[in-house]
Coordinates of N, CA and C in Angstrom, one line a residue:
M1 N 143.8 166.5 104.4 CA 143.4 167.4 103.5 C 141.9 167.8 103.9
R2 N 141.0 166.9 104.0 CA 139.5 166.8 103.8 C 139.2 167.4 105.6
R3 N 139.9 166.8 106.3 CA 139.7 166.8 107.8 C 140.2 168.1 108.3
E4 N 141.3 168.5 108.0 CA 142.1 169.5 108.6 C 142.0 170.7 108.0
M5 N 142.1 170.6 106.5 CA 142.4 171.9 105.6 C 141.2 171.9 104.9
R6 N 140.0 172.0 105.1 CA 138.7 172.0 104.3 C 138.8 173.1 103.1
S7 N 139.4 174.1 103.7 CA 139.3 175.2 102.9 C 140.0 175.3 101.7
V8 N 141.1 174.6 101.6 CA 142.2 174.5 100.7 C 141.9 173.6 99.6
R9 N 142.0 173.9 98.2 CA 141.5 173.1 97.1 C 142.9 172.1 96.9
F10 N 142.6 171.1 96.4 CA 143.7 170.2 96.1 C 143.3 169.2 94.9
C11 N 144.4 168.8 94.0 CA 144.1 167.9 93.0 C 145.0 166.9 93.0
R12 N 144.8 165.5 93.2 CA 145.5 164.4 93.3 C 145.6 163.4 92.2
Y13 N 146.4 162.6 91.6 CA 146.4 161.6 90.7 C 147.7 160.7 91.4
A14 N 147.2 159.5 91.6 CA 148.1 158.5 92.3 C 148.9 159.3 93.4
D15 N 150.3 159.1 93.2 CA 151.1 160.0 94.4 C 151.4 161.3 94.0
D16 N 150.9 162.1 93.0 CA 151.2 163.3 92.8 C 150.1 163.9 92.9
G17 N 150.4 165.3 93.6 CA 149.2 166.2 93.8 C 149.7 167.6 93.6
V18 N 148.6 168.5 93.5 CA 148.7 169.9 93.4 C 147.7 170.5 94.4
V19 N 148.2 171.5 95.5 CA 147.4 172.0 96.4 C 147.5 173.4 96.3
H20 N 146.3 174.0 96.1 CA 146.2 175.3 95.8 C 145.8 176.2 97.0
C21 N 146.9 177.2 97.3 CA 147.0 178.1 98.5 C 146.9 179.4 98.2
R22 N 146.3 180.3 99.0 CA 146.0 181.6 98.9 C 147.2 182.6 99.2
S23 N 148.1 182.0 99.9 CA 149.1 182.7 100.5 C 150.5 181.8 100.4
E24 N 151.6 182.6 100.8 CA 153.0 181.8 101.0 C 152.8 181.2 102.5
V25 N 152.2 182.0 103.2 CA 151.8 181.5 104.8 C 151.0 180.3 104.7
Q26 N 149.9 180.4 104.1 CA 149.2 179.3 104.0 C 149.9 178.0 103.5
A27 N 150.4 178.1 102.3 CA 151.4 177.2 101.8 C 152.3 176.6 102.7
Q28 N 153.1 177.2 103.5 CA 154.0 176.8 104.4 C 153.3 176.0 105.4
L29 N 152.2 176.6 105.9 CA 151.3 175.7 106.8 C 150.8 174.3 106.4
V30 N 150.5 174.6 105.0 CA 149.9 173.0 104.3 C 151.1 172.2 104.3
L31 N 152.3 172.6 103.9 CA 153.5 171.9 103.8 C 153.9 171.1 105.0
R32 N 153.9 172.2 106.0 CA 154.3 171.4 107.3 C 153.2 170.3 107.9
K33 N 151.9 170.4 107.5 CA 150.8 169.4 107.9 C 151.0 168.3 107.1
L34 N 151.2 168.5 105.7 CA 151.3 167.3 104.8 C 152.9 166.4 105.3
K35 N 153.5 167.1 105.7 CA 154.8 166.3 106.2 C 154.7 165.4 107.2
A36 N 154.1 166.1 108.0 CA 153.8 165.5 109.4 C 152.8 164.5 109.2
R37 N 151.8 164.3 108.6 CA 150.9 163.3 108.5 C 151.4 162.3 107.5
L38 N 152.5 162.5 106.7 CA 152.9 161.4 105.7 C 153.9 160.7 106.8
C39 N 154.6 161.4 107.6 CA 155.6 160.7 108.5 C 154.7 159.8 109.3
E40 N 153.8 160.2 109.8 CA 152.9 159.2 110.6 C 152.5 157.8 110.0
C41 N 152.7 158.0 108.5 CA 152.0 156.9 107.7 C 153.4 156.1 107.2
G42 N 154.5 156.5 107.6 CA 155.8 156.0 107.3 C 156.3 156.4 105.8
L43 N 155.7 157.6 105.5 CA 155.9 158.0 104.2 C 156.6 159.5 104.1
E44 N 157.1 159.9 103.0 CA 157.8 161.3 103.2 C 157.3 161.9 101.6
L45 N 157.5 163.4 101.6 CA 157.3 164.1 100.6 C 158.6 163.9 99.6
H46 N 158.6 164.1 98.3 CA 159.7 163.9 97.5 C 160.5 165.4 97.7
P47 N 162.0 165.3 98.2 CA 162.8 166.2 98.6 C 162.8 167.2 97.4
E48 N 162.7 166.7 96.3 CA 163.1 167.5 94.9 C 161.9 168.2 94.3
K49 N 160.8 167.2 94.3 CA 159.7 167.2 93.4 C 158.8 168.4 94.3
T50 N 159.0 168.5 95.6 CA 157.9 169.1 96.3 C 158.5 170.6 96.4
Q51 N 157.6 171.4 95.9 CA 158.0 173.0 96.1 C 156.9 173.9 96.0
I52 N 157.1 175.1 96.8 CA 156.0 176.1 96.7 C 156.0 177.0 95.4
V53 N 155.3 177.0 94.6 CA 155.0 177.7 93.3 C 154.3 179.0 93.4
Y54 N 155.0 179.9 93.0 CA 154.3 181.5 92.7 C 153.3 181.3 91.3
C55 N 152.1 181.4 91.3 CA 151.4 181.4 90.2 C 151.5 182.9 89.5
Q56 N 152.5 183.4 88.9 CA 152.4 184.6 88.6 C 151.8 184.8 87.1
D57 N 151.0 186.0 87.0 CA 150.2 186.4 86.0 C 150.1 187.7 86.0
V58 N 149.1 188.3 85.1 CA 149.0 190.0 85.1 C 148.3 190.3 86.5
N59 N 147.7 189.6 87.3 CA 147.2 190.1 88.4 C 148.2 189.6 89.9
R60 N 149.2 188.8 89.5 CA 150.0 188.3 90.6 C 151.5 188.8 90.1
T61 N 151.9 189.8 90.4 CA 153.2 190.3 89.8 C 154.1 190.2 90.6
A62 N 154.6 189.8 91.7 CA 155.4 189.5 92.7 C 156.6 188.7 92.0
Q63 N 157.9 188.8 92.5 CA 158.9 188.1 92.2 C 159.2 186.9 92.8
Y64 N 159.3 185.7 92.6 CA 159.6 184.6 93.3 C 160.6 183.7 92.7
P65 N 161.3 182.8 93.4 CA 162.4 181.9 92.5 C 161.7 181.1 91.9
T66 N 160.6 180.5 92.4 CA 159.9 179.3 91.3 C 158.4 179.8 90.9
V67 N 158.4 179.8 89.5 CA 156.9 180.2 89.4 C 156.6 179.3 88.1
Q68 N 156.9 177.9 88.1 CA 156.4 177.0 87.3 C 156.5 175.7 87.8
F69 N 155.6 174.7 87.4 CA 155.6 173.4 87.9 C 155.0 172.3 86.9
T70 N 155.3 171.0 86.9 CA 154.9 170.1 85.9 C 153.8 169.0 86.7
F71 N 153.0 168.8 86.0 CA 151.8 168.0 86.6 C 151.2 167.2 85.6
L72 N 151.2 166.0 85.6 CA 150.4 165.2 84.5 C 150.8 165.4 83.1
G73 N 152.3 165.6 83.0 CA 152.4 165.9 81.4 C 152.3 167.3 81.1
Y74 N 151.8 168.0 81.9 CA 151.6 169.7 81.4 C 152.6 170.3 82.4
T75 N 153.3 171.6 81.8 CA 154.2 172.3 82.5 C 153.0 173.7 82.6
F76 N 152.8 174.0 84.0 CA 152.1 175.2 84.4 C 153.1 176.3 84.5
Q77 N 152.9 177.4 83.8 CA 153.8 178.8 83.8 C 153.3 179.9 83.4
P78 N 153.9 181.1 83.8 CA 153.6 182.3 83.1 C 153.6 182.1 81.5
R79 N 152.6 182.5 80.7 CA 152.7 182.5 79.4 C 151.8 183.8 78.8
K80 N 152.3 184.3 77.7 CA 151.8 185.3 76.9 C 150.5 184.9 76.4
A81 N 149.4 185.9 76.5 CA 148.1 185.5 75.7 C 147.5 186.6 75.4
V82 N 146.6 186.4 74.6 CA 145.8 187.8 73.8 C 144.2 187.7 74.3
D83 N 143.9 188.6 74.8 CA 142.4 188.8 74.9 C 141.7 189.1 73.9
K84 N 140.2 189.0 74.1 CA 139.2 189.4 72.9 C 139.5 190.4 72.4
Y85 N 140.2 191.5 72.8 CA 140.2 192.8 72.1 C 141.7 192.8 71.4
G86 N 142.3 191.9 71.6 CA 143.6 192.0 71.1 C 144.8 192.3 71.8
R87 N 144.7 192.4 72.9 CA 145.4 192.9 73.9 C 146.4 191.7 74.4
I88 N 147.7 191.8 74.7 CA 148.6 191.0 75.1 C 148.7 191.1 76.7
Y89 N 148.6 190.3 77.4 CA 148.7 189.9 78.8 C 149.5 188.7 79.2
V90 N 149.6 188.5 80.6 CA 150.4 187.3 81.2 C 149.6 186.5 81.8
N91 N 149.0 185.2 81.7 CA 148.4 184.6 82.5 C 149.3 183.2 82.7
F92 N 148.8 182.3 83.7 CA 149.4 181.2 84.4 C 148.6 180.1 83.8
S93 N 149.1 179.5 82.8 CA 148.4 178.2 82.0 C 149.5 177.1 81.7
P94 N 148.7 176.1 81.6 CA 149.4 174.8 81.2 C 149.9 174.7 79.5
A95 N 150.8 173.7 79.2 CA 151.2 173.5 78.0 C 151.9 172.2 78.1
V96 N 151.8 171.4 77.1 CA 152.7 170.0 77.3 C 154.1 170.5 77.7
S97 N 154.6 169.2 78.5 CA 155.8 169.6 79.2 C 157.0 169.0 78.1
R98 N 158.3 169.6 78.5 CA 159.5 169.1 77.8 C 159.9 167.6 77.8
D99 N 159.4 166.9 78.9 CA 159.6 165.5 79.1 C 158.6 164.6 78.4
A100 N 157.3 165.3 78.4 CA 156.4 164.8 77.6 C 156.7 164.7 76.1
M101 N 157.0 166.0 75.7 CA 157.4 166.2 74.3 C 158.5 165.1 73.8
K102 N 159.5 165.3 74.8 CA 160.7 164.3 74.4 C 160.1 162.7 74.4
A103 N 159.3 162.4 75.3 CA 158.7 160.9 75.1 C 158.2 160.7 74.1
M104 N 157.3 161.6 73.3 CA 156.5 161.4 72.1 C 157.5 161.3 70.9
R105 N 158.2 162.2 71.0 CA 159.5 162.3 69.9 C 160.0 160.8 69.7
Q106 N 160.5 160.4 70.9 CA 161.3 159.1 71.0 C 160.5 157.9 70.5
T107 N 159.0 157.9 70.7 CA 158.1 157.1 70.2 C 158.0 157.1 69.1
V108 N 157.9 158.1 68.1 CA 157.9 158.4 66.9 C 159.2 157.7 66.2
R109 N 160.2 158.2 66.7 CA 161.6 157.7 66.3 C 161.6 156.1 66.4
G110 N 160.9 155.5 67.4 CA 160.9 154.2 67.5 C 160.0 153.3 66.8
W111 N 159.1 154.2 65.9 CA 158.3 153.7 64.8 C 159.1 153.3 63.5
H112 N 160.1 153.8 63.3 CA 161.2 153.6 62.0 C 160.0 153.7 60.8
L113 N 159.2 154.3 60.9 CA 158.2 154.5 59.7 C 158.9 154.8 58.3
Q114 N 159.9 155.5 58.4 CA 160.9 155.9 57.3 C 161.3 154.7 56.5
L115 N 161.3 153.4 57.3 CA 161.8 152.3 56.4 C 160.7 151.4 55.9
M116 N 159.5 151.8 56.1 CA 158.2 151.0 55.8 C 158.0 151.2 54.5
C117 N 159.0 151.1 53.4 CA 158.6 151.4 52.0 C 157.7 150.6 51.4
D118 N 157.2 149.4 52.1 CA 156.2 148.6 51.4 C 154.7 148.9 51.9
K119 N 154.8 150.0 52.7 CA 153.5 150.5 53.0 C 152.9 151.6 52.4
E120 N 151.5 151.8 52.2 CA 151.1 153.0 51.5 C 150.6 154.0 52.8
L121 N 150.4 155.0 52.3 CA 149.9 156.2 53.2 C 148.9 156.0 54.1
S122 N 147.8 155.0 53.6 CA 146.7 154.7 54.3 C 147.1 153.7 55.5
D123 N 148.2 152.9 55.1 CA 148.8 151.9 56.2 C 149.3 152.4 57.2
L124 N 150.1 153.6 56.9 CA 150.6 154.4 58.0 C 149.7 155.1 58.8
S125 N 148.6 155.4 58.2 CA 147.7 156.1 58.8 C 147.0 155.2 59.8
N126 N 146.6 154.0 59.5 CA 146.1 153.1 60.4 C 146.8 152.5 61.4
M127 N 148.1 152.6 61.2 CA 149.1 152.0 62.1 C 149.4 153.2 63.4
F128 N 149.3 154.4 62.8 CA 149.7 155.5 63.8 C 149.0 156.6 64.1
G129 N 147.9 156.6 63.4 CA 146.9 157.9 63.3 C 146.4 157.9 64.8
Q130 N 145.8 156.6 65.2 CA 145.3 156.9 66.5 C 146.1 157.3 67.7
V131 N 147.2 157.0 67.5 CA 148.3 157.5 68.8 C 148.3 159.0 68.4
L132 N 148.6 159.6 67.3 CA 148.7 160.8 67.0 C 147.4 161.7 67.7
R133 N 146.2 161.1 67.1 CA 145.0 161.7 67.7 C 144.8 161.6 69.2
G134 N 145.3 160.6 69.9 CA 145.3 160.8 71.2 C 146.2 161.6 71.9
W135 N 147.4 161.7 71.4 CA 148.3 162.8 71.9 C 147.6 164.2 72.0
V136 N 147.0 164.6 70.7 CA 146.5 165.8 70.4 C 145.2 166.0 71.2
N137 N 144.4 164.9 71.5 CA 143.1 164.9 72.4 C 143.7 165.4 73.7
Y138 N 144.7 164.7 74.3 CA 145.1 165.0 75.7 C 146.1 166.3 75.7
Y139 N 147.2 166.2 75.1 CA 148.0 167.2 75.2 C 147.7 168.7 74.3
G140 N 146.7 168.5 73.5 CA 146.2 169.7 72.7 C 145.0 170.7 73.3
R141 N 144.7 170.1 74.7 CA 143.5 170.8 75.2 C 143.7 172.2 75.6
F142 N 145.2 172.4 75.9 CA 145.6 173.6 76.4 C 146.9 174.1 75.6
H143 N 147.0 175.2 74.8 CA 148.2 175.9 74.4 C 148.5 174.8 73.2
R144 N 147.5 174.4 72.3 CA 147.8 173.6 71.2 C 149.1 173.8 70.2
S145 N 149.5 175.0 70.2 CA 150.6 175.3 69.4 C 151.9 174.9 69.9
A146 N 152.0 174.5 71.1 CA 153.2 173.8 71.6 C 153.8 172.8 71.2
L147 N 152.5 171.8 70.3 CA 152.8 170.6 69.9 C 153.5 170.7 68.2
K148 N 153.6 171.9 67.8 CA 154.2 172.2 66.5 C 155.4 171.5 66.2
P149 N 156.5 171.4 67.4 CA 157.5 170.8 67.1 C 157.5 169.4 67.0
L150 N 156.4 168.7 67.4 CA 156.3 167.3 67.1 C 155.7 166.9 66.2
W151 N 154.8 167.7 65.4 CA 154.3 167.8 64.2 C 155.6 167.9 63.0
R152 N 156.3 168.4 63.2 CA 157.2 168.8 62.3 C 158.2 167.5 62.4
H153 N 158.3 167.0 63.6 CA 159.0 165.8 63.9 C 158.6 164.5 62.8
V154 N 157.0 164.4 62.9 CA 156.4 163.4 62.3 C 156.4 163.6 60.8
N155 N 156.3 164.8 60.3 CA 156.3 165.2 58.8 C 157.7 164.8 58.5
D156 N 158.7 165.0 59.3 CA 160.4 164.8 58.7 C 160.5 163.4 58.5
Y157 N 159.8 162.5 59.3 CA 159.9 161.2 59.1 C 159.1 160.6 57.9
L158 N 158.0 161.4 57.6 CA 157.2 161.0 56.4 C 157.9 161.4 55.1
V159 N 158.6 162.6 55.1 CA 159.4 162.8 54.0 C 160.4 161.8 53.6
R160 N 161.2 161.4 54.8 CA 162.3 160.1 54.7 C 161.5 159.0 54.0
W161 N 160.1 158.6 54.4 CA 159.5 157.6 54.0 C 159.3 157.9 52.6
M162 N 158.9 159.1 52.1 CA 158.6 159.4 50.7 C 159.9 159.2 49.8
Q163 N 161.1 159.6 50.3 CA 162.6 159.5 49.7 C 162.8 158.1 49.4
R164 N 162.7 157.2 50.3 CA 162.7 155.8 50.3 C 161.8 154.9 49.4
K165 N 160.7 155.4 49.4 CA 159.7 154.8 48.8 C 159.6 155.0 47.1
Y166 N 160.0 156.2 46.9 CA 160.1 156.6 45.4 C 161.3 157.1 45.0
R167 N 162.0 156.5 44.1 CA 163.3 156.8 43.7 C 163.5 158.2 43.2
R168 N 162.4 158.5 42.6 CA 162.8 160.0 41.9 C 162.9 160.9 42.8
L169 N 162.4 160.6 44.2 CA 162.6 161.6 45.2 C 163.5 161.3 46.1
A170 N 164.5 160.6 45.9 CA 165.4 159.9 46.8 C 166.4 161.0 47.2
R171 N 166.7 161.9 46.4 CA 168.0 162.9 46.4 C 167.5 164.2 46.6
G172 N 166.1 164.4 46.7 CA 165.4 165.9 46.9 C 164.4 166.0 48.1
V173 N 165.1 166.5 49.0 CA 164.2 166.8 50.4 C 163.0 167.6 50.1
T174 N 163.4 168.6 49.4 CA 162.4 169.6 49.1 C 161.3 169.0 48.2
R175 N 161.8 168.4 47.2 CA 160.8 167.6 46.3 C 160.0 166.7 47.0
A176 N 160.7 165.9 47.8 CA 159.9 164.9 48.8 C 158.7 165.7 49.7
A177 N 159.1 166.6 50.2 CA 158.2 167.3 51.0 C 157.1 168.1 50.3
R178 N 157.4 168.3 49.1 CA 156.4 168.8 48.3 C 155.4 167.5 48.0
A179 N 155.6 166.9 47.7 CA 155.0 165.5 47.2 C 154.3 165.1 48.4
L180 N 154.9 165.1 49.6 CA 154.0 164.8 50.7 C 152.8 165.7 51.1
G181 N 153.2 167.1 50.6 CA 152.2 168.1 51.0 C 151.3 167.8 50.0
K182 N 151.2 167.4 48.6 CA 150.3 167.2 47.7 C 149.4 165.9 48.3
L183 N 150.1 165.1 48.8 CA 149.2 163.8 49.6 C 148.5 164.5 50.7
A184 N 149.0 165.2 51.4 CA 148.1 166.0 52.4 C 147.0 166.5 51.9
E185 N 147.2 167.2 51.0 CA 145.9 168.2 50.3 C 144.9 167.2 49.9
R186 N 145.3 166.1 49.2 CA 144.4 165.0 48.7 C 143.9 164.0 49.9
A187 N 144.4 164.1 51.0 CA 143.9 163.2 52.0 C 144.3 163.5 53.5
P188 N 143.7 164.9 53.7 CA 144.2 165.4 55.0 C 143.6 164.8 56.3
W189 N 142.6 163.9 56.1 CA 142.1 163.1 57.1 C 143.2 161.8 57.5
S190 N 144.1 161.7 56.8 CA 145.3 160.7 57.2 C 145.8 160.7 58.4
F191 N 146.0 161.9 58.9 CA 146.9 162.4 60.3 C 146.1 163.5 61.0
V192 N 146.1 163.6 62.2 CA 145.3 164.7 62.9 C 145.9 165.9 62.6
H193 N 147.2 166.0 62.8 CA 148.0 167.5 62.5 C 147.6 167.8 60.9
W194 N 147.6 167.0 60.0 CA 147.2 167.4 58.8 C 145.9 168.1 58.7
E195 N 144.9 167.4 59.4 CA 143.6 168.1 59.5 C 143.7 169.4 60.2
R196 N 144.5 169.6 60.9 CA 144.8 170.9 61.7 C 145.7 172.0 61.1
G197 N 146.2 171.6 59.9 CA 146.9 172.6 58.9 C 148.5 172.4 59.2
Y198 N 149.2 171.5 60.0 CA 150.3 171.2 60.2 C 150.9 170.4 59.2
A199 N 150.8 170.5 57.8 CA 151.3 169.5 56.6 C 152.3 170.4 55.9
P200 N 153.4 169.7 55.3 CA 154.3 170.4 54.5 C 153.7 170.8 53.3
L201 N 154.1 171.9 52.7 CA 153.6 172.8 51.5 C 153.7 172.1 50.3
A202 N 152.5 172.0 49.7 CA 152.6 171.2 48.2 C 153.0 172.1 47.2
R203 N 153.8 173.5 47.3 CA 154.1 174.2 46.2 C 155.1 175.1 47.1

């Protein structure tokens, strides 16, 4: 890339990479050169993951079959946005990918925090709070609202924890959610998503 295609910008992490081209013709040329170079090294491009993507937005309005790609846990695709004047437009931007979201939800499920009836809220915060903060620091850099389903998922497990911990809440999901909301009001710093307004309602 540096020797033969110096005008083309690219980003690489381990064996994943994204090459930014100005036209489809240039993209096809880069693809042929990359295939040839890797072949010289006894390697090949992944036949399914390697693709030419059109970065469709308000200024690039042509129609192409592929208008999104995933890189380092983010999916880049056309998304609605609002400018400083309140006008809606389309830009090409990243947000947490489906696979990354699925992996995080599975991790939360594997914690089995709803069974930790012997723990206090502060204990759960110490055990899992830093992991949640790490996720929001990475995946929340762009299109942070895409993490809402994850925060609902965490809250659902915390509600179940409330139901198991307190007998008076065992049969009432709504009552348990409200009780959890009151805890969130008193200690919003317990979890990063509570700090950012994603806590059950206390009333």
